[in-house]
Coordinates of C-alpha atoms and ligand atoms in Angstrom, one line a residue:
M1 CA 0.0 0.0 0.0
P2 CA 1.6 3.3 -1.0
A3 CA 1.8 5.9 1.8
H4 CA 1.8 9.7 1.4
L5 CA 3.9 12.0 3.4
P6 CA 3.7 15.8 3.4
G7 CA 6.7 18.1 3.5
H8 CA 7.6 21.5 2.2
G9 CA 8.9 21.9 -1.3
A10 CA 12.3 23.7 -1.2
S11 CA 13.8 22.9 -4.6
R12 CA 11.7 21.9 -7.5
G13 CA 11.9 18.8 -9.6
S14 CA 10.4 15.3 -9.4
A15 CA 12.4 12.3 -8.6
L16 CA 11.8 8.5 -8.3
G17 CA 14.5 6.7 -6.3
R18 CA 15.5 4.4 -3.5
A19 CA 15.5 5.8 0.0
R20 CA 18.9 5.9 1.6
V21 CA 18.0 6.6 5.2
R22 CA 20.7 8.3 7.3
L23 CA 19.7 8.4 10.9
P24 CA 20.5 11.5 13.0
H25 CA 24.1 11.9 13.9
A26 CA 24.0 10.3 17.4
L27 CA 27.0 8.0 17.4
E28 CA 26.0 4.4 18.1
V29 CA 29.0 3.6 20.3
V30 CA 28.8 1.6 23.5
E31 CA 30.8 2.6 26.6
Q32 CA 34.3 1.1 26.4
R33 CA 37.1 1.6 28.9
I34 CA 40.8 1.0 28.2
P35 CA 43.7 0.0 30.5
A36 CA 46.1 2.7 31.6
A37 CA 48.8 1.1 29.4
A38 CA 46.7 1.6 26.3
V39 CA 46.1 5.3 26.7
G40 CA 49.1 6.4 24.5
K41 CA 48.0 4.1 21.7
E42 CA 44.4 5.2 21.9
L43 CA 45.5 8.9 21.8
R44 CA 47.6 8.1 18.7
R45 CA 44.6 6.3 17.1
L46 CA 42.4 9.4 17.7
H47 CA 45.0 11.9 16.4
D48 CA 45.6 9.7 13.3
A49 CA 41.9 9.7 12.6
V50 CA 41.8 13.5 13.0
D51 CA 44.8 13.9 10.7
S52 CA 43.2 11.6 8.1
T53 CA 39.9 13.6 8.3
R54 CA 41.9 16.8 7.7
A55 CA 43.6 15.3 4.7
E56 CA 40.3 13.9 3.4
M57 CA 38.7 17.4 3.6
H58 CA 41.7 18.9 1.9
I59 CA 41.4 16.4 -1.0
L60 CA 37.7 17.1 -1.2
R61 CA 38.4 20.9 -1.4
E62 CA 41.0 20.4 -4.1
R63 CA 38.6 18.3 -6.2
L64 CA 35.9 20.9 -6.2
H65 CA 35.5 22.7 -9.4
G66 CA 32.7 24.1 -11.5
A67 CA 30.3 27.0 -10.8
L68 CA 29.6 26.3 -7.2
A69 CA 33.2 25.4 -6.1
K70 CA 33.5 28.7 -4.2
E71 CA 30.3 28.4 -2.2
V72 CA 30.7 24.7 -1.4
G73 CA 34.4 25.2 -0.6
E74 CA 33.5 27.7 2.1
F75 CA 31.4 25.2 3.9
L76 CA 34.3 22.7 3.7
D77 CA 36.7 25.3 5.0
L78 CA 34.3 25.9 8.0
H79 CA 34.3 22.1 8.7
A80 CA 38.1 22.0 8.4
L81 CA 38.3 24.9 11.0
L82 CA 36.2 22.9 13.4
L83 CA 38.8 20.1 13.2
D84 CA 41.3 22.5 14.9
D85 CA 38.8 23.6 17.6
P86 CA 40.6 23.2 20.9
E87 CA 37.2 22.8 22.7
L88 CA 36.6 19.7 20.6
L89 CA 40.2 18.2 20.6
H90 CA 41.4 18.9 24.1
G91 CA 38.2 17.6 25.6
L92 CA 38.7 14.4 23.7
D93 CA 42.3 13.9 24.9
E94 CA 41.2 14.4 28.4
L95 CA 38.4 11.9 28.2
I96 CA 40.9 9.3 26.9
R97 CA 43.7 10.2 29.4
A98 CA 41.7 10.8 32.6
G99 CA 38.5 8.9 31.8
R100 CA 40.2 6.0 30.2
Y101 CA 37.6 5.8 27.5
S102 CA 38.2 4.4 24.1
A103 CA 38.6 7.1 21.4
D104 CA 35.2 6.1 19.9
Y105 CA 33.4 6.5 23.2
A106 CA 35.2 9.7 24.0
L107 CA 34.1 11.1 20.7
R108 CA 30.5 10.2 21.5
L109 CA 30.7 11.7 25.0
Q110 CA 32.3 14.9 23.7
R111 CA 29.7 15.2 21.0
D112 CA 26.9 14.9 23.5
R113 CA 28.4 17.5 25.8
L114 CA 28.8 20.0 22.9
A115 CA 25.3 19.2 21.7
A116 CA 23.9 20.1 25.2
V117 CA 25.8 23.4 25.0
F118 CA 24.4 24.2 21.5
D119 CA 21.0 23.1 22.5
G120 CA 20.9 25.7 25.3
M121 CA 21.7 28.5 23.0
D122 CA 19.0 31.0 22.1
D123 CA 20.3 32.0 18.7
P124 CA 18.9 29.6 16.1
Y125 CA 21.8 30.2 13.8
L126 CA 24.4 29.2 16.4
K127 CA 22.2 26.3 17.4
S128 CA 22.2 25.1 13.9
R129 CA 26.0 25.0 13.9
M130 CA 25.7 21.7 15.7
D131 CA 24.9 20.2 12.3
D132 CA 28.4 21.2 11.1
L133 CA 30.0 19.8 14.2
D134 CA 28.1 16.5 13.8
H135 CA 29.3 16.3 10.3
V136 CA 33.0 16.7 11.3
I137 CA 32.6 14.2 14.2
G138 CA 31.0 11.7 11.8
R139 CA 34.0 11.9 9.6
I140 CA 36.4 11.4 12.5
H141 CA 34.4 8.5 13.7
A142 CA 34.4 6.9 10.2
H143 CA 38.2 7.1 10.2
L144 CA 38.4 5.5 13.7
Q145 CA 36.3 2.7 12.3
K146 CA 38.4 2.7 9.1
R147 CA 35.2 3.3 7.1
T148 CA 34.8 6.0 4.5
H149 CA 32.4 8.7 5.7
G150 CA 30.5 11.3 3.9
P151 CA 27.3 11.4 2.1
K152 CA 27.3 8.0 0.6
G153 CA 25.0 7.8 -2.3
V154 CA 24.5 5.5 -5.1
A155 CA 23.0 6.6 -8.4
G156 CA 19.2 6.6 -8.0
D157 CA 19.3 7.1 -4.2
I158 CA 17.1 9.6 -2.4
L159 CA 18.9 10.7 0.8
V160 CA 16.5 10.8 3.7
S161 CA 18.0 12.5 6.7
D162 CA 17.3 14.9 9.6
N163 CA 19.2 17.6 7.8
V164 CA 21.7 18.0 5.0
A165 CA 24.8 20.3 5.0
P166 CA 25.3 22.6 2.0
S167 CA 28.8 21.1 1.6
E168 CA 27.3 17.6 1.1
L169 CA 24.9 18.6 -1.6
A170 CA 27.4 18.9 -4.5
Q171 CA 29.0 15.6 -3.5
L172 CA 25.7 13.9 -3.4
Q173 CA 24.8 15.1 -6.9
V174 CA 28.1 13.9 -8.3
Q175 CA 27.3 10.4 -6.8
G176 CA 24.0 10.4 -8.7
V177 CA 21.7 11.0 -5.8
V178 CA 18.5 12.2 -7.3
A179 CA 16.7 14.0 -4.5
V180 CA 17.0 14.8 -0.8
V181 CA 14.3 14.6 1.9
T182 CA 14.9 16.1 5.4
S183 CA 12.7 15.9 8.5
G184 CA 13.9 19.4 9.6
G185 CA 15.1 22.4 7.7
S186 CA 13.5 25.4 6.0
P187 CA 13.0 26.4 2.4
L188 CA 15.0 29.6 3.2
S189 CA 18.1 27.7 4.5
H190 CA 21.4 27.9 2.8
S191 CA 21.0 24.2 1.8
A192 CA 17.7 25.0 0.1
I193 CA 19.2 28.0 -1.7
L194 CA 22.1 25.8 -2.9
A195 CA 19.8 22.9 -3.8
R196 CA 17.9 25.3 -6.1
S197 CA 21.1 26.4 -7.7
L198 CA 22.1 22.7 -8.3
H199 CA 18.6 21.8 -9.5
M200 CA 18.5 19.0 -6.9
P201 CA 14.9 18.3 -5.8
L202 CA 14.7 18.9 -2.0
V203 CA 11.8 18.5 0.4
V204 CA 12.3 19.8 3.9
G205 CA 10.2 19.7 7.1
A206 CA 8.9 16.2 6.3
S207 CA 8.7 15.6 10.1
K208 CA 7.7 12.0 9.9
A209 CA 10.2 11.0 7.2
L210 CA 12.6 9.2 9.5
Q211 CA 9.8 7.2 11.2
K212 CA 7.9 6.3 8.1
I213 CA 10.6 5.7 5.5
N214 CA 12.8 2.6 5.6
D215 CA 16.1 2.2 3.9
G216 CA 15.5 0.8 0.4
D217 CA 11.9 2.0 0.1
V218 CA 11.1 3.3 -3.3
L219 CA 10.0 7.0 -3.1
I220 CA 8.5 9.5 -5.4
V221 CA 9.5 13.0 -4.3
D222 CA 8.0 16.2 -5.7
G223 CA 10.3 19.2 -4.7
A224 CA 7.6 21.7 -5.8
S225 CA 4.7 20.6 -3.7
G226 CA 6.7 18.9 -1.0
S227 CA 4.8 15.6 -1.4
I228 CA 6.5 12.2 -0.9
V229 CA 5.0 8.8 -1.9
I230 CA 6.4 5.8 -0.2
E231 CA 6.4 2.5 -2.2
P232 CA 4.3 3.9 -5.0
G233 CA 1.8 1.5 -6.7
P234 CA 1.1 1.2 -10.4
E235 CA -1.3 4.2 -10.2
E236 CA 1.3 6.5 -8.6
L237 CA 4.1 5.3 -11.0
R238 CA 1.9 6.0 -14.0
A239 CA 1.1 9.4 -12.6
Y240 CA 4.8 10.1 -12.0
R241 CA 5.7 9.1 -15.6
Q242 CA 2.9 11.2 -16.9
R243 CA 4.2 14.1 -14.7
L244 CA 7.7 13.7 -16.1
R245 CA 6.4 13.8 -19.7
E246 CA 4.5 17.0 -18.9
L247 CA 7.6 18.5 -17.3
A248 CA 9.8 17.6 -20.3
R249 CA 7.2 19.1 -22.6
E250 CA 7.0 22.2 -20.4
Q251 CA 10.8 22.5 -20.3
K252 CA 11.0 22.2 -24.1
E253 CA 8.3 24.8 -24.6
L254 CA 9.9 27.1 -22.0
G255 CA 13.3 26.7 -23.7
R256 CA 11.8 28.3 -26.8
L257 CA 11.2 31.5 -24.7
R258 CA 14.8 32.1 -24.0
S259 CA 15.2 34.6 -26.7
K260 CA 11.6 35.9 -26.8
P261 CA 10.7 39.3 -25.4
T262 CA 8.8 39.5 -22.1
R263 CA 5.8 41.2 -23.6
S264 CA 2.1 40.8 -22.6
K265 CA -0.6 39.8 -25.1
D266 CA -1.6 43.5 -25.4
G267 CA 2.0 44.6 -26.2
I268 CA 3.3 45.9 -22.9
D269 CA 7.0 45.1 -22.1
I270 CA 7.7 43.9 -18.6
A271 CA 11.3 43.9 -17.2
L272 CA 12.5 40.5 -15.8
L273 CA 15.6 40.9 -13.7
A274 CA 17.4 38.2 -11.8
N275 CA 18.2 37.5 -8.2
A276 CA 21.7 36.1 -7.9
E277 CA 23.8 34.6 -5.2
S278 CA 26.5 32.7 -7.2
R279 CA 28.4 32.9 -10.4
E280 CA 26.2 30.2 -11.8
D281 CA 23.2 32.4 -11.1
V282 CA 24.8 35.3 -13.0
A283 CA 25.6 33.0 -15.9
N284 CA 22.1 31.6 -16.0
A285 CA 20.6 35.1 -15.8
H286 CA 22.6 36.2 -18.8
A287 CA 21.8 33.1 -20.8
L288 CA 18.0 33.4 -20.1
G289 CA 17.9 37.0 -21.3
A290 CA 17.4 38.7 -17.9
A291 CA 17.2 42.4 -18.3
G292 CA 19.9 42.7 -15.6
L293 CA 20.5 41.7 -12.0
G294 CA 17.7 43.1 -9.8
L295 CA 19.2 41.7 -6.5
Y296 CA 22.8 40.6 -6.0
R297 CA 22.9 39.3 -2.4
T298 CA 26.3 40.2 -1.1
E299 CA 26.0 38.6 2.3
F300 CA 26.9 35.2 0.8
L301 CA 30.5 36.5 0.7
F302 CA 30.4 37.1 4.4
L303 CA 28.9 33.9 5.7
Q304 CA 30.7 30.8 6.9
R305 CA 34.0 32.4 7.5
N306 CA 36.0 33.8 10.3
E307 CA 37.4 36.9 8.7
L308 CA 35.7 39.7 6.7
P309 CA 36.2 39.8 3.0
G310 CA 38.5 42.7 2.1
E311 CA 37.9 45.4 -0.5
E312 CA 39.9 43.6 -3.2
E313 CA 38.0 40.3 -2.8
Q314 CA 34.7 42.1 -2.8
F315 CA 35.6 44.2 -5.8
L316 CA 36.6 41.1 -7.8
C317 CA 33.3 39.5 -7.0
Y318 CA 31.2 42.5 -7.9
R319 CA 33.2 43.2 -11.0
D320 CA 32.8 39.6 -12.2
A321 CA 29.0 40.0 -11.7
V322 CA 29.1 43.2 -13.8
L323 CA 31.2 41.5 -16.5
G324 CA 29.0 38.5 -16.5
M325 CA 25.9 40.6 -17.3
S326 CA 27.8 42.4 -20.2
G327 CA 26.3 45.8 -20.0
R328 CA 23.0 45.1 -18.4
P329 CA 22.5 46.8 -15.0
V330 CA 23.7 45.0 -11.9
T331 CA 21.9 45.9 -8.6
I332 CA 24.3 45.2 -5.8
R333 CA 22.6 45.0 -2.4
T334 CA 24.7 46.2 0.5
L335 CA 25.3 43.8 3.3
D336 CA 22.1 42.3 4.7
L337 CA 23.4 40.4 7.7
G338 CA 21.5 39.9 10.9
A339 CA 18.5 38.0 12.1
D340 CA 18.6 34.6 10.4
K341 CA 21.6 35.5 8.4
A342 CA 24.4 35.5 10.9
D343 CA 28.1 35.4 10.3
R344 CA 31.0 34.1 12.4
T345 CA 33.1 37.2 12.5
G346 CA 31.2 38.7 15.5
L347 CA 29.6 41.4 13.3
V348 CA 26.2 40.1 14.2
L349 CA 25.4 40.2 17.8
G350 CA 24.5 36.9 19.3
N351 CA 22.7 38.2 22.3
E352 CA 19.9 40.3 20.8
D353 CA 16.6 39.3 22.3
N354 CA 14.8 39.8 19.1
P355 CA 17.3 39.8 16.2
A356 CA 14.7 40.0 13.5
L357 CA 13.9 43.4 14.9
G358 CA 17.5 44.2 15.8
L359 CA 20.7 45.4 14.3
R360 CA 20.3 44.0 10.7
G361 CA 20.6 45.2 7.2
V362 CA 21.5 48.9 6.7
R363 CA 21.4 49.4 10.5
L364 CA 24.3 47.0 10.9
S365 CA 26.2 48.7 8.0
L366 CA 25.7 52.2 9.4
A367 CA 26.8 51.0 12.8
N368 CA 30.1 49.7 11.3
G369 CA 31.3 52.6 9.2
D370 CA 34.6 51.2 8.1
L371 CA 33.0 47.9 7.0
F372 CA 30.4 49.8 5.1
D373 CA 32.9 52.1 3.4
T374 CA 35.0 49.1 2.3
Q375 CA 31.9 47.5 0.7
L376 CA 30.9 50.8 -1.0
R377 CA 34.5 51.3 -2.3
A378 CA 34.4 47.8 -3.8
I379 CA 31.0 48.4 -5.4
V380 CA 32.0 51.9 -6.7
R381 CA 35.1 50.4 -8.3
A382 CA 33.0 47.8 -10.0
S383 CA 31.0 50.6 -11.6
G384 CA 33.9 51.3 -13.8
Y385 CA 33.2 48.1 -15.7
G386 CA 29.5 48.5 -16.4
P387 CA 26.2 49.8 -15.0
V388 CA 25.9 49.3 -11.3
R389 CA 23.1 50.3 -8.9
V390 CA 23.3 50.2 -5.1
L391 CA 20.4 48.7 -3.2
V392 CA 20.0 49.3 0.6
P393 CA 18.2 46.6 2.6
M394 CA 15.9 47.0 5.6
V395 CA 15.4 50.8 5.1
S396 CA 13.0 52.2 7.7
S397 CA 13.6 55.9 7.4
R398 CA 14.6 58.9 5.2
E399 CA 17.6 59.5 7.4
E400 CA 19.1 56.1 6.6
I401 CA 18.9 56.6 2.9
M402 CA 20.4 60.1 3.3
A403 CA 23.2 58.7 5.4
V404 CA 24.0 56.1 2.7
R405 CA 23.8 58.7 -0.1
R406 CA 26.3 60.9 1.7
R407 CA 28.7 58.0 2.2
L408 CA 28.3 56.8 -1.4
K409 CA 29.1 60.3 -2.6
R410 CA 32.1 60.6 -0.4
V411 CA 33.5 57.2 -1.3
A412 CA 33.0 57.8 -5.1
G413 CA 34.6 61.3 -4.8
N414 CA 37.6 59.9 -3.1
L415 CA 38.1 57.1 -5.6
R416 CA 37.8 59.5 -8.4
K417 CA 40.5 61.7 -6.8
Q418 CA 42.7 58.6 -6.5
G419 CA 42.3 58.1 -10.3
A420 CA 39.9 55.2 -10.3
E421 CA 37.4 54.8 -13.1
V422 CA 34.0 55.4 -11.6
A423 CA 30.6 55.6 -13.3
D424 CA 29.1 59.1 -13.5
D425 CA 25.9 57.9 -12.1
I426 CA 25.4 55.1 -9.5
P427 CA 21.6 55.0 -8.8
L428 CA 20.7 54.4 -5.2
G429 CA 17.7 52.4 -4.3
A430 CA 15.9 51.2 -1.1
M431 CA 14.4 47.9 -0.4
I432 CA 10.9 48.1 1.0
E433 CA 10.7 45.5 3.7
V434 CA 9.7 47.4 6.7
P435 CA 5.9 48.3 6.9
S436 CA 6.5 51.8 8.1
A437 CA 8.8 52.5 5.1
A438 CA 6.0 51.2 2.8
I439 CA 3.2 53.2 4.4
A440 CA 5.2 56.4 4.6
L441 CA 6.9 55.9 1.2
H442 CA 6.0 59.5 0.2
A443 CA 8.3 60.7 2.9
F444 CA 11.5 59.5 1.2
V445 CA 10.6 58.5 -2.4
D446 CA 12.2 61.8 -3.5
V447 CA 15.6 60.7 -2.2
V448 CA 15.8 57.3 -3.9
D449 CA 16.4 56.5 -7.6
F450 CA 14.6 53.2 -7.5
L451 CA 12.7 50.9 -5.2
S452 CA 12.7 47.1 -4.7
V453 CA 10.0 45.4 -2.6
G454 CA 11.4 42.6 -0.5
T455 CA 8.2 40.7 0.1
N456 CA 9.9 37.9 2.0
D457 CA 10.6 40.3 4.8
L458 CA 7.7 42.7 4.2
V459 CA 5.2 39.9 4.6
Q460 CA 6.8 38.7 7.9
Y461 CA 6.9 42.1 9.4
L462 CA 3.5 43.1 8.2
L463 CA 1.8 39.9 9.4
A464 CA 4.0 39.4 12.5
A465 CA 4.8 35.9 11.2
D466 CA 8.3 34.6 11.1
R467 CA 9.3 33.6 7.6
N468 CA 11.4 30.7 8.9
N469 CA 8.8 29.3 11.3
D470 CA 7.2 26.2 9.7
T471 CA 4.6 25.9 12.5
L472 CA 2.8 29.1 11.4
G473 CA 1.6 27.3 8.3
D474 CA -0.6 29.6 6.1
L475 CA -0.2 32.6 8.5
Y476 CA 3.0 33.6 6.6
S477 CA 1.5 34.2 3.2
P478 CA 1.4 37.0 0.6
L479 CA -2.2 36.0 -0.1
N480 CA -3.4 38.4 2.6
P481 CA -5.6 41.4 1.9
G482 CA -3.2 43.6 4.0
V483 CA -0.2 42.6 1.8
I484 CA -2.1 43.1 -1.4
R485 CA -3.3 46.6 -0.4
L486 CA 0.2 47.6 0.8
L487 CA 1.8 46.4 -2.5
K488 CA -0.8 48.5 -4.4
H489 CA 0.0 51.5 -2.3
I490 CA 3.8 51.1 -2.9
I491 CA 3.3 50.8 -6.6
N492 CA 1.0 53.8 -6.8
I493 CA 3.4 56.1 -4.9
A494 CA 6.3 54.9 -7.0
N495 CA 4.4 55.5 -10.2
E496 CA 3.2 59.0 -9.0
H497 CA 6.8 59.9 -8.5
R498 CA 8.0 58.2 -11.7
T499 CA 10.4 56.0 -9.6
P500 CA 11.0 52.5 -10.9
V501 CA 9.8 49.8 -8.6
A502 CA 10.4 46.1 -8.7
V503 CA 9.4 43.2 -6.5
C504 CA 12.4 41.0 -5.6
G505 CA 10.9 38.6 -3.0
E506 CA 10.1 35.0 -3.8
I507 CA 6.6 35.9 -5.0
A508 CA 8.1 37.6 -8.1
G509 CA 9.3 34.1 -9.2
D510 CA 6.0 32.3 -8.5
A511 CA 4.2 32.2 -11.9
T512 CA 0.9 31.4 -10.3
L513 CA 1.0 34.9 -8.7
T514 CA 2.1 36.7 -11.8
P515 CA -1.4 37.9 -12.8
L516 CA -1.8 39.3 -9.3
L517 CA 1.3 41.4 -9.5
L518 CA 0.5 42.5 -13.0
A519 CA -3.0 43.6 -12.0
L520 CA -1.5 45.7 -9.2
G521 CA 0.5 47.5 -11.9
L522 CA 4.0 46.0 -11.4
T523 CA 6.2 46.2 -14.5
E524 CA 9.5 45.0 -13.0
F525 CA 10.2 41.6 -11.5
S526 CA 13.4 40.3 -10.0
L527 CA 13.5 36.6 -9.5
H528 CA 15.7 33.5 -9.4
P529 CA 16.8 32.5 -12.9
A530 CA 15.3 29.1 -12.4
T531 CA 11.8 30.6 -12.5
L532 CA 12.4 33.3 -15.2
L533 CA 11.1 31.4 -18.2
E534 CA 7.9 30.3 -16.4
V535 CA 7.2 33.9 -15.4
R536 CA 8.0 35.1 -18.9
K537 CA 5.5 32.6 -20.2
A538 CA 2.8 33.8 -17.7
I539 CA 3.4 37.4 -18.8
R540 CA 3.2 36.6 -22.5
G541 CA -0.1 34.8 -21.8
S542 CA -1.6 37.8 -19.9
D543 CA -3.7 40.7 -21.1
L544 CA -2.6 43.5 -18.9
S545 CA -5.5 45.8 -19.5
A546 CA -7.9 43.1 -18.6
L547 CA -6.1 42.2 -15.5
K548 CA -5.9 45.9 -14.4
A549 CA -9.6 46.2 -15.0
R550 CA -10.1 43.4 -12.4
A551 CA -7.7 45.0 -9.8
G552 CA -10.6 46.5 -7.9
K553 CA -12.1 43.1 -7.2
L554 CA -8.7 41.9 -6.0
L555 CA -8.4 44.7 -3.6
Q556 CA -11.8 44.0 -2.3
A557 CA -11.0 40.4 -1.4
R558 CA -11.5 39.9 2.3
D559 CA -9.4 36.8 2.9
R560 CA -7.1 34.2 1.4
A561 CA -9.9 32.3 -0.2
G562 CA -11.1 35.5 -1.9
I563 CA -7.7 36.2 -3.3
E564 CA -7.3 32.5 -4.5
N565 CA -10.7 32.8 -6.2
W566 CA -9.6 35.9 -8.0
L567 CA -6.4 34.1 -9.1
K568 CA -8.5 31.2 -10.4
L569 CA -10.7 33.6 -12.4
A570 CA -7.7 35.4 -13.7
A571 CA -6.1 32.2 -15.0
R572 CA -9.2 31.5 -17.2
P573 CA -8.6 32.3 -20.8
Ligands
PEP601 C1 13.1 39.9 0.8 O1 13.1 40.1 2.0 O2 12.1 39.8 0.1 C2 14.4 39.8 0.1 C3 14.5 39.7 -1.3 O3 15.6 39.8 0.8 P1 16.1 38.5 1.6 O4 15.2 37.3 1.2 O5 17.5 38.3 1.2 O6 15.9 38.9 3.0
MG602 MG1 14.9 40.8 3.0

């Protein structure tokens, strides 16, 4: 009898494969004592295992190549750093020397001690670092046992696990693993972002996965809807094959749109820009005919490392994005660390009671002037290579934008004096993510050159619903009358002031919501390249004037069902 299991779709694609269940990292090691005379030998055994792990990680790092080598490499570097952590290693030596435990059991004890410390932490980011530690401990243990560790996958496997580290994903793909299902995790995690870039189907938050799925079970995984079928019967297999045929047909059809304009049925051109985090995203954006980069998230350069990236490193990265888009505008968002995006350099405070409402985004940059100037210098230098725009995250007041404008002007002036090639005009834009900035947009729209609505955050702040909290279910949703009305208000004010406005949150890439955004008058979308062709298709199939004529009905909707109903009617030919 097939069973169905719900989860959350985090990276699209359908896969049929064999479950490879990896139980949580608790080490299955029984207590084992050693005689005093064996202590030296046991310490050597442990140190050899640590050295072998270090060498193994080094080889893995060297072998990385291709578009995501940099991103994945950073995670491996982080794991290599943990191997030198005195907290981990000295504790282990002590347990062998004084406790006379075997190296294997000492590893387990030390793991459990550290897990208790991490568990007690308030900060969800730091808490989640235990996953990294578990990964490293798992590798050491494999060497002690003379086994090979790591995500072991065979072609056709679907990894079923409590979580998956970003560094594992690329390895799994090379091994031919066709999808990943995790009982925990969030669609906004780094792993999810990387899975989308790798086109690896990923379902997260399938809370019953480890109880219900057995090693070797055949699974059908749908990374879009998040559904999982265990041991599918003939009916499900037939439906799966049918779905694959449909997907292949859709992909072929979409492929034809690569070089087509993004023009509505009634002849209105809509700008599709891309959100990018990696070089591969930039390459895809260019290949799919994106009108530019609407959101280049720079915090990915700052995460998972112990030191800040310097001006030169940042400059090369931004310049390469500019070169990659060959003349199309590149919108570089200044650092958006804070809240769920925490770094390891101490920039982000670990002790804020409410980090989502704390020192994040532009607040953090303005509080760290030198850091901000370094980033602005790197961006301004990149402007010598092609059109660059600066986008400021989490703006909540006119003063913040004015402060950034003054800094940008000073930095550009100094660079010009030093003889650097700097563009004459570097437009400055604000992300609209804070409700007050959206409501009082008229108060600072005259000091920005463009606007970009970050609906991921705007929805969470407007609805007081954490974007990372799975338990809130439908509460976190853009299909809310308050959200729709606020979006309309933002677009109206921007239009009145002839200020370009885009939406760059995830809803811009959801083709089912395209009619809604078009009806509200949006003419600029910024979305992940993976969804660009679908949205282009939706726009080419839309009659803008007809949609706008129905906008009144959309704004009158009183609840989610009303908005969904409107969307259903809008989808009718
Ligand atoms: C947003 O909040 O909608 C956005 C695009 O920014 P991020 O997802 O990086 O916070
Ligand atoms: Mg945001």
